């Protein structure tokens, strides 16, 4: 059995690491900030999720499993928030080249009052 | 002390115990003290938790989300490694059905977690959000991007929304399919 868990856990670790690698390639290759945010925050999150799942399978201990579950939950709660903050800041600062967008339905030039935005 | 704060203290204490991965009297007491301090020192505005929970729909929400995340990760990975230039992206405005802060945040978070779409701005009172979507270069992919956002909100409302908002989301979904 331990052979099988090793193989499954190994597959998860390799798949996760590949997503992290591809995320890095995306960050290096994509032309502008928003597209880079896509590469830098999402495949990497999924890759980390796979790596942690592989780790949980391999460690086979409920304590480690619980810690890993917490890690996954917090990673998934915080990653989109940071991605959103960078994206919003970039857009408001005018770092987004609107001509390159296929469609641009920009929010009102005057951003809504602070309390109303998330 | 209201119910939300009480729940927050219990949840934070459980989290504290999970982080220590042990349950002793000292740890429980310490957790309760830290949790109480956090809740009272950093009060958050009252949040309306989900009024309804439909368990089967909730499972469907999580399952579909994980699958979407997998597919979309592969797509973004392919865009990153293929030799061609990156196709253009789009910034789209998406109207929301729900007026609940909690469900708006949940919808936005899930959309943001799926690779290829990024939340730029959310107008909570106006029930609108703006998304940056990768790889949009035709009217068809534009329609797909809007459908993706609407479907995500539909699944959230199906799992956690009030009956009224769920019905509205269902009607929009059927109208889109017709």
mmCIF file of C-alpha atoms in Angstrom:
data_model
loop_
_atom_site.group_PDB
_atom_site.id
_atom_site.type_symbol
_atom_site.label_atom_id
_atom_site.label_comp_id
_atom_site.label_asym_id
_atom_site.label_seq_id
_atom_site.Cartn_x
_atom_site.Cartn_y
_atom_site.Cartn_z
ATOM 1 C CA UNK A 1 0.000 0.000 0.000
ATOM 2 C CA UNK A 2 2.711 2.433 0.908
ATOM 3 C CA UNK A 3 4.050 2.142 -2.606
ATOM 4 C CA UNK A 4 0.696 3.210 -3.998
ATOM 5 C CA UNK A 5 0.380 6.217 -1.667
ATOM 6 C CA UNK A 6 3.932 7.188 -2.586
ATOM 7 C CA UNK A 7 3.048 7.147 -6.260
ATOM 8 C CA UNK A 8 -0.195 9.102 -5.818
ATOM 9 C CA UNK A 9 1.452 11.641 -3.506
ATOM 10 C CA UNK A 10 4.366 11.974 -5.910
ATOM 11 C CA UNK A 11 2.017 12.584 -8.818
ATOM 12 C CA UNK A 12 0.270 15.351 -6.865
ATOM 13 C CA UNK A 13 3.597 16.963 -5.936
ATOM 14 C CA UNK A 14 4.896 16.912 -9.507
ATOM 15 C CA UNK A 15 1.620 18.221 -10.942
ATOM 16 C CA UNK A 16 1.563 21.011 -8.352
ATOM 17 C CA UNK A 17 5.177 21.970 -9.010
ATOM 18 C CA UNK A 18 4.473 22.037 -12.771
ATOM 19 C CA UNK A 19 1.646 24.522 -12.269
ATOM 20 C CA UNK A 20 3.955 26.700 -10.161
ATOM 21 C CA UNK A 21 6.561 26.562 -12.941
ATOM 22 C CA UNK A 22 4.008 27.471 -15.602
ATOM 23 C CA UNK A 23 2.826 30.367 -13.425
ATOM 24 C CA UNK A 24 6.396 31.663 -13.332
ATOM 25 C CA UNK A 25 6.715 31.323 -17.121
ATOM 26 C CA UNK A 26 3.441 33.225 -17.500
ATOM 27 C CA UNK A 27 4.641 36.065 -15.278
ATOM 28 C CA UNK A 28 7.783 36.346 -17.369
ATOM 29 C CA UNK A 29 6.080 36.115 -20.769
ATOM 30 C CA UNK A 30 2.775 37.971 -20.460
ATOM 31 C CA UNK A 31 2.913 41.542 -21.746
ATOM 32 C CA UNK A 32 1.120 43.612 -19.119
ATOM 33 C CA UNK A 33 0.313 43.821 -15.439
ATOM 34 C CA UNK A 34 -3.229 42.458 -15.420
ATOM 35 C CA UNK A 35 -2.369 39.440 -17.548
ATOM 36 C CA UNK A 36 0.606 38.803 -15.300
ATOM 37 C CA UNK A 37 -1.677 38.861 -12.285
ATOM 38 C CA UNK A 38 -3.689 36.071 -13.896
ATOM 39 C CA UNK A 39 -0.579 33.944 -14.242
ATOM 40 C CA UNK A 40 0.899 34.877 -10.894
ATOM 41 C CA UNK A 41 -2.105 34.260 -8.688
ATOM 42 C CA UNK A 42 -4.220 31.474 -10.121
ATOM 43 C CA UNK A 43 -2.288 28.477 -11.542
ATOM 44 C CA UNK A 44 0.054 28.958 -8.611
ATOM 45 C CA UNK A 45 -2.851 28.681 -6.138
ATOM 46 C CA UNK A 46 -4.035 25.525 -7.825
ATOM 47 C CA UNK A 47 -0.469 24.190 -7.851
ATOM 48 C CA UNK A 48 -0.075 24.846 -4.141
ATOM 49 C CA UNK A 49 -3.397 23.104 -3.548
ATOM 50 C CA UNK A 50 -2.100 20.032 -5.389
ATOM 51 C CA UNK A 51 1.235 20.087 -3.545
ATOM 52 C CA UNK A 52 -0.489 20.332 -0.172
ATOM 53 C CA UNK A 53 -2.885 17.515 -1.103
ATOM 54 C CA UNK A 54 0.086 15.346 -2.057
ATOM 55 C CA UNK A 55 1.760 16.234 1.212
ATOM 56 C CA UNK A 56 -1.361 15.309 3.180
ATOM 57 C CA UNK A 57 -1.525 11.927 1.440
ATOM 58 C CA UNK A 58 2.158 11.234 2.073
ATOM 59 C CA UNK A 59 2.293 12.385 5.713
ATOM 60 C CA UNK A 60 -0.806 10.379 6.620
ATOM 61 C CA UNK A 61 -1.276 12.095 9.984
ATOM 62 C CA UNK A 62 -4.449 13.872 11.075
ATOM 63 C CA UNK A 63 -2.516 16.710 12.697
ATOM 64 C CA UNK A 64 -0.626 17.509 9.527
ATOM 65 C CA UNK A 65 -3.868 17.032 7.578
ATOM 66 C CA UNK A 66 -5.700 19.610 9.684
ATOM 67 C CA UNK A 67 -2.880 22.137 9.343
ATOM 68 C CA UNK A 68 -2.851 21.565 5.590
ATOM 69 C CA UNK A 69 -6.623 22.075 5.433
ATOM 70 C CA UNK A 70 -6.201 25.413 7.227
ATOM 71 C CA UNK A 71 -3.428 26.385 4.836
ATOM 72 C CA UNK A 72 -5.611 25.624 1.816
ATOM 73 C CA UNK A 73 -8.573 27.572 3.185
ATOM 74 C CA UNK A 74 -6.491 30.653 3.962
ATOM 75 C CA UNK A 75 -4.636 30.487 0.683
ATOM 76 C CA UNK A 76 -7.943 30.442 -1.186
ATOM 77 C CA UNK A 77 -9.379 33.246 0.943
ATOM 78 C CA UNK A 78 -6.430 35.592 0.613
ATOM 79 C CA UNK A 79 -5.060 35.012 -2.905
ATOM 80 C CA UNK A 80 -8.036 36.569 -4.751
ATOM 81 C CA UNK A 81 -8.096 39.539 -2.368
ATOM 82 C CA UNK A 82 -4.477 40.433 -3.073
ATOM 83 C CA UNK A 83 -4.985 39.863 -6.808
ATOM 84 C CA UNK A 84 -8.024 42.147 -6.742
ATOM 85 C CA UNK A 85 -6.203 44.877 -4.785
ATOM 86 C CA UNK A 86 -3.279 44.937 -7.218
ATOM 87 C CA UNK A 87 -5.634 44.865 -10.217
ATOM 88 C CA UNK A 88 -7.806 47.659 -8.879
ATOM 89 C CA UNK A 89 -4.829 49.806 -7.928
ATOM 90 C CA UNK A 90 -3.321 49.302 -11.387
ATOM 91 C CA UNK A 91 -6.558 50.238 -13.085
ATOM 92 C CA UNK A 92 -7.134 53.346 -10.987
ATOM 93 C CA UNK A 93 -3.535 54.427 -11.472
ATOM 94 C CA UNK A 94 -4.041 54.258 -15.229
ATOM 95 C CA UNK A 95 -1.513 51.489 -15.772
ATOM 96 C CA UNK A 96 -3.943 49.550 -17.948
ATOM 97 C CA UNK A 97 -3.656 50.211 -21.655
ATOM 98 C CA UNK A 98 -7.287 50.360 -22.729
ATOM 99 C CA UNK A 99 -6.520 50.246 -26.427
ATOM 100 C CA UNK A 100 -5.239 46.712 -26.132
ATOM 101 C CA UNK A 101 -8.463 45.431 -24.601
ATOM 102 C CA UNK A 102 -10.980 43.739 -26.850
ATOM 103 C CA UNK A 103 -13.817 45.388 -24.951
ATOM 104 C CA UNK A 104 -13.433 48.001 -22.246
ATOM 105 C CA UNK A 105 -16.463 48.722 -20.102
ATOM 106 C CA UNK A 106 -14.608 50.819 -17.590
ATOM 107 C CA UNK A 107 -16.122 51.637 -14.207
ATOM 108 C CA UNK A 108 -17.193 55.281 -13.844
ATOM 109 C CA UNK A 109 -14.216 57.572 -13.947
ATOM 110 C CA UNK A 110 -15.107 58.751 -10.477
ATOM 111 C CA UNK A 111 -14.772 55.670 -8.291
ATOM 112 C CA UNK A 112 -17.732 55.168 -5.950
ATOM 113 C CA UNK A 113 -17.328 56.438 -2.392
ATOM 114 C CA UNK A 114 -14.926 54.384 -0.317
ATOM 115 C CA UNK A 115 -17.508 52.741 1.886
ATOM 116 C CA UNK A 116 -19.346 51.280 -1.066
ATOM 117 C CA UNK A 117 -16.548 49.420 -2.717
ATOM 118 C CA UNK A 118 -15.258 46.039 -1.727
ATOM 119 C CA UNK B 1 -22.896 39.958 23.002
ATOM 120 C CA UNK B 2 -24.682 39.137 19.784
ATOM 121 C CA UNK B 3 -24.828 35.811 18.008
ATOM 122 C CA UNK B 4 -22.328 36.678 15.262
ATOM 123 C CA UNK B 5 -19.665 37.702 17.771
ATOM 124 C CA UNK B 6 -20.248 34.569 19.801
ATOM 125 C CA UNK B 7 -19.887 32.450 16.650
ATOM 126 C CA UNK B 8 -16.736 34.343 15.708
ATOM 127 C CA UNK B 9 -15.162 33.664 19.111
ATOM 128 C CA UNK B 10 -16.002 29.944 18.920
ATOM 129 C CA UNK B 11 -14.662 29.664 15.363
ATOM 130 C CA UNK B 12 -11.445 31.524 16.201
ATOM 131 C CA UNK B 13 -10.909 29.313 19.251
ATOM 132 C CA UNK B 14 -11.329 26.182 17.148
ATOM 133 C CA UNK B 15 -8.875 27.619 14.621
ATOM 134 C CA UNK B 16 -6.417 28.323 17.447
ATOM 135 C CA UNK B 17 -6.689 24.700 18.625
ATOM 136 C CA UNK B 18 -6.215 23.457 15.059
ATOM 137 C CA UNK B 19 -3.061 25.543 14.715
ATOM 138 C CA UNK B 20 -1.667 24.037 17.920
ATOM 139 C CA UNK B 21 -2.978 20.624 16.804
ATOM 140 C CA UNK B 22 -3.697 19.766 20.421
ATOM 141 C CA UNK B 23 -6.486 20.229 22.959
ATOM 142 C CA UNK B 24 -5.538 20.994 26.547
ATOM 143 C CA UNK B 25 -7.210 23.175 29.167
ATOM 144 C CA UNK B 26 -4.478 25.820 28.847
ATOM 145 C CA UNK B 27 -4.837 25.960 25.068
ATOM 146 C CA UNK B 28 -8.638 26.243 25.196
ATOM 147 C CA UNK B 29 -8.397 29.046 27.778
ATOM 148 C CA UNK B 30 -5.685 30.805 25.790
ATOM 149 C CA UNK B 31 -7.676 30.467 22.582
ATOM 150 C CA UNK B 32 -10.812 31.902 24.169
ATOM 151 C CA UNK B 33 -8.863 34.879 25.536
ATOM 152 C CA UNK B 34 -7.153 35.626 22.221
ATOM 153 C CA UNK B 35 -10.400 35.181 20.256
ATOM 154 C CA UNK B 36 -12.349 37.465 22.610
ATOM 155 C CA UNK B 37 -9.631 40.120 22.418
ATOM 156 C CA UNK B 38 -9.617 39.969 18.620
ATOM 157 C CA UNK B 39 -13.394 40.203 18.314
ATOM 158 C CA UNK B 40 -13.664 43.169 20.665
ATOM 159 C CA UNK B 41 -10.505 45.029 19.669
ATOM 160 C CA UNK B 42 -11.158 44.736 15.915
ATOM 161 C CA UNK B 43 -14.937 44.921 15.575
ATOM 162 C CA UNK B 44 -16.202 44.290 12.077
ATOM 163 C CA UNK B 45 -19.410 45.721 10.662
ATOM 164 C CA UNK B 46 -22.334 43.367 11.125
ATOM 165 C CA UNK B 47 -22.420 40.777 8.369
ATOM 166 C CA UNK B 48 -25.600 39.060 7.342
ATOM 167 C CA UNK B 49 -24.711 35.413 7.146
ATOM 168 C CA UNK B 50 -26.437 33.309 4.532
ATOM 169 C CA UNK B 51 -30.133 33.033 5.400
ATOM 170 C CA UNK B 52 -30.536 29.660 3.702
ATOM 171 C CA UNK B 53 -28.194 26.770 3.097
ATOM 172 C CA UNK B 54 -29.086 24.154 0.470
ATOM 173 C CA UNK B 55 -26.588 21.354 1.210
ATOM 174 C CA UNK B 56 -26.745 19.563 -2.154
ATOM 175 C CA UNK B 57 -26.352 22.841 -4.056
ATOM 176 C CA UNK B 58 -23.441 23.738 -1.780
ATOM 177 C CA UNK B 59 -21.687 20.480 -2.660
ATOM 178 C CA UNK B 60 -22.378 21.169 -6.343
ATOM 179 C CA UNK B 61 -20.942 24.698 -5.926
ATOM 180 C CA UNK B 62 -17.683 23.359 -4.452
ATOM 181 C CA UNK B 63 -17.380 20.472 -6.918
ATOM 182 C CA UNK B 64 -18.039 22.576 -10.023
ATOM 183 C CA UNK B 65 -15.703 25.247 -8.681
ATOM 184 C CA UNK B 66 -12.790 22.829 -8.190
ATOM 185 C CA UNK B 67 -13.356 21.392 -11.662
ATOM 186 C CA UNK B 68 -13.506 24.881 -13.204
ATOM 187 C CA UNK B 69 -10.332 25.803 -11.373
ATOM 188 C CA UNK B 70 -8.598 22.742 -12.790
ATOM 189 C CA UNK B 71 -9.727 23.398 -16.394
ATOM 190 C CA UNK B 72 -8.962 27.095 -16.211
ATOM 191 C CA UNK B 73 -5.522 26.443 -14.707
ATOM 192 C CA UNK B 74 -4.748 24.230 -17.683
ATOM 193 C CA UNK B 75 -5.962 26.941 -20.091
ATOM 194 C CA UNK B 76 -3.860 29.680 -18.514
ATOM 195 C CA UNK B 77 -0.913 27.264 -18.396
ATOM 196 C CA UNK B 78 -1.340 26.626 -22.120
ATOM 197 C CA UNK B 79 -1.519 30.358 -22.869
ATOM 198 C CA UNK B 80 1.707 30.804 -20.898
ATOM 199 C CA UNK B 81 3.758 28.128 -22.643
ATOM 200 C CA UNK B 82 2.478 28.144 -26.222
ATOM 201 C CA UNK B 83 4.648 30.064 -28.638
ATOM 202 C CA UNK B 84 2.024 32.505 -29.987
ATOM 203 C CA UNK B 85 1.466 35.941 -28.569
ATOM 204 C CA UNK B 86 -1.116 36.286 -25.812
ATOM 205 C CA UNK B 87 -4.577 37.079 -27.258
ATOM 206 C CA UNK B 88 -6.305 40.263 -26.170
ATOM 207 C CA UNK B 89 -8.248 40.500 -22.941
ATOM 208 C CA UNK B 90 -11.453 42.372 -22.078
ATOM 209 C CA UNK B 91 -12.791 44.458 -19.243
ATOM 210 C CA UNK B 92 -16.472 43.709 -18.821
ATOM 211 C CA UNK B 93 -19.226 45.006 -16.595
ATOM 212 C CA UNK B 94 -21.375 42.288 -15.059
ATOM 213 C CA UNK B 95 -24.666 43.047 -13.314
ATOM 214 C CA UNK B 96 -25.247 41.128 -10.087
ATOM 215 C CA UNK B 97 -28.522 39.870 -8.721
ATOM 216 C CA UNK B 98 -27.715 39.577 -5.057
ATOM 217 C CA UNK B 99 -27.624 42.609 -2.781
ATOM 218 C CA UNK B 100 -26.104 40.672 0.105
ATOM 219 C CA UNK B 101 -22.518 41.703 0.917
ATOM 220 C CA UNK B 102 -21.655 38.184 1.945
ATOM 221 C CA UNK B 103 -22.848 36.570 -1.296
ATOM 222 C CA UNK B 104 -21.357 39.324 -3.462
ATOM 223 C CA UNK B 105 -17.979 38.743 -1.831
ATOM 224 C CA UNK B 106 -18.310 34.990 -2.223
ATOM 225 C CA UNK B 107 -19.213 35.307 -5.914
ATOM 226 C CA UNK B 108 -16.361 37.733 -6.524
ATOM 227 C CA UNK B 109 -13.860 35.563 -4.639
ATOM 228 C CA UNK B 110 -14.783 32.452 -6.570
ATOM 229 C CA UNK B 111 -14.602 34.294 -9.901
ATOM 230 C CA UNK B 112 -11.243 35.716 -8.849
ATOM 231 C CA UNK B 113 -9.916 32.273 -7.892
ATOM 232 C CA UNK B 114 -10.727 30.759 -11.257
ATOM 233 C CA UNK B 115 -7.774 31.505 -13.531
ATOM 234 C CA UNK B 116 -8.462 33.861 -16.404
ATOM 235 C CA UNK B 117 -10.810 36.229 -14.626
ATOM 236 C CA UNK B 118 -9.889 38.991 -12.223
ATOM 237 C CA UNK B 119 -12.110 41.321 -10.228
ATOM 238 C CA UNK B 120 -11.257 44.964 -10.888
ATOM 239 C CA UNK B 121 -14.050 46.779 -9.105
ATOM 240 C CA UNK B 122 -17.284 45.955 -7.317
ATOM 241 C CA UNK B 123 -20.132 48.389 -6.751
ATOM 242 C CA UNK B 124 -22.026 46.783 -3.896
ATOM 243 C CA UNK B 125 -25.029 49.125 -3.857
ATOM 244 C CA UNK B 126 -25.274 49.336 -7.632
ATOM 245 C CA UNK B 127 -24.979 45.532 -7.798
ATOM 246 C CA UNK B 128 -22.358 45.604 -10.521
ATOM 247 C CA UNK B 129 -18.848 44.307 -10.849
ATOM 248 C CA UNK B 130 -16.086 44.735 -13.384
ATOM 249 C CA UNK B 131 -13.945 41.821 -14.444
ATOM 250 C CA UNK B 132 -10.761 41.563 -16.444
ATOM 251 C CA UNK B 133 -11.002 38.390 -18.498
ATOM 252 C CA UNK B 134 -8.100 36.809 -20.365
ATOM 253 C CA UNK B 135 -8.238 35.495 -23.888
ATOM 254 C CA UNK B 136 -11.284 37.388 -25.138
ATOM 255 C CA UNK B 137 -10.990 38.273 -28.821
ATOM 256 C CA UNK B 138 -14.364 37.477 -30.376
ATOM 257 C CA UNK B 139 -18.035 38.182 -29.627
ATOM 258 C CA UNK B 140 -18.365 34.507 -28.804
ATOM 259 C CA UNK B 141 -15.630 34.443 -26.138
ATOM 260 C CA UNK B 142 -17.047 37.692 -24.787
ATOM 261 C CA UNK B 143 -20.446 36.041 -24.343
ATOM 262 C CA UNK B 144 -18.750 33.061 -22.712
ATOM 263 C CA UNK B 145 -17.014 35.347 -20.218
ATOM 264 C CA UNK B 146 -20.328 36.925 -19.200
ATOM 265 C CA UNK B 147 -21.949 33.508 -18.961
ATOM 266 C CA UNK B 148 -19.097 32.294 -16.738
ATOM 267 C CA UNK B 149 -19.701 35.160 -14.292
ATOM 268 C CA UNK B 150 -23.476 34.714 -14.322
ATOM 269 C CA UNK B 151 -23.185 30.957 -13.815
ATOM 270 C CA UNK B 152 -20.895 31.466 -10.852
ATOM 271 C CA UNK B 153 -23.400 33.800 -9.219
ATOM 272 C CA UNK B 154 -26.204 31.388 -10.027
ATOM 273 C CA UNK B 155 -24.425 28.536 -8.244
ATOM 274 C CA UNK B 156 -23.679 30.714 -5.204
ATOM 275 C CA UNK B 157 -27.320 31.837 -5.001
ATOM 276 C CA UNK B 158 -28.536 28.278 -5.543
ATOM 277 C CA UNK B 159 -26.451 27.156 -2.574
ATOM 278 C CA UNK B 160 -26.810 30.096 -0.187
ATOM 279 C CA UNK B 161 -29.150 32.735 -1.612
ATOM 280 C CA UNK B 162 -32.626 33.679 -0.434
ATOM 281 C CA UNK B 163 -35.469 32.071 -2.382
ATOM 282 C CA UNK B 164 -36.256 35.361 -4.117
ATOM 283 C CA UNK B 165 -32.710 35.914 -5.411
ATOM 284 C CA UNK B 166 -32.377 32.259 -6.337
ATOM 285 C CA UNK B 167 -35.534 32.535 -8.471
ATOM 286 C CA UNK B 168 -34.163 35.641 -10.192
ATOM 287 C CA UNK B 169 -30.874 33.887 -10.956
ATOM 288 C CA UNK B 170 -32.764 30.873 -12.267
ATOM 289 C CA UNK B 171 -34.890 33.105 -14.510
ATOM 290 C CA UNK B 172 -31.780 34.830 -15.893
ATOM 291 C CA UNK B 173 -30.171 31.469 -16.552
ATOM 292 C CA UNK B 174 -33.219 30.187 -18.402
ATOM 293 C CA UNK B 175 -33.509 33.402 -20.381
ATOM 294 C CA UNK B 176 -29.869 33.029 -21.428
ATOM 295 C CA UNK B 177 -30.398 29.452 -22.534
ATOM 296 C CA UNK B 178 -33.517 30.226 -24.529
#
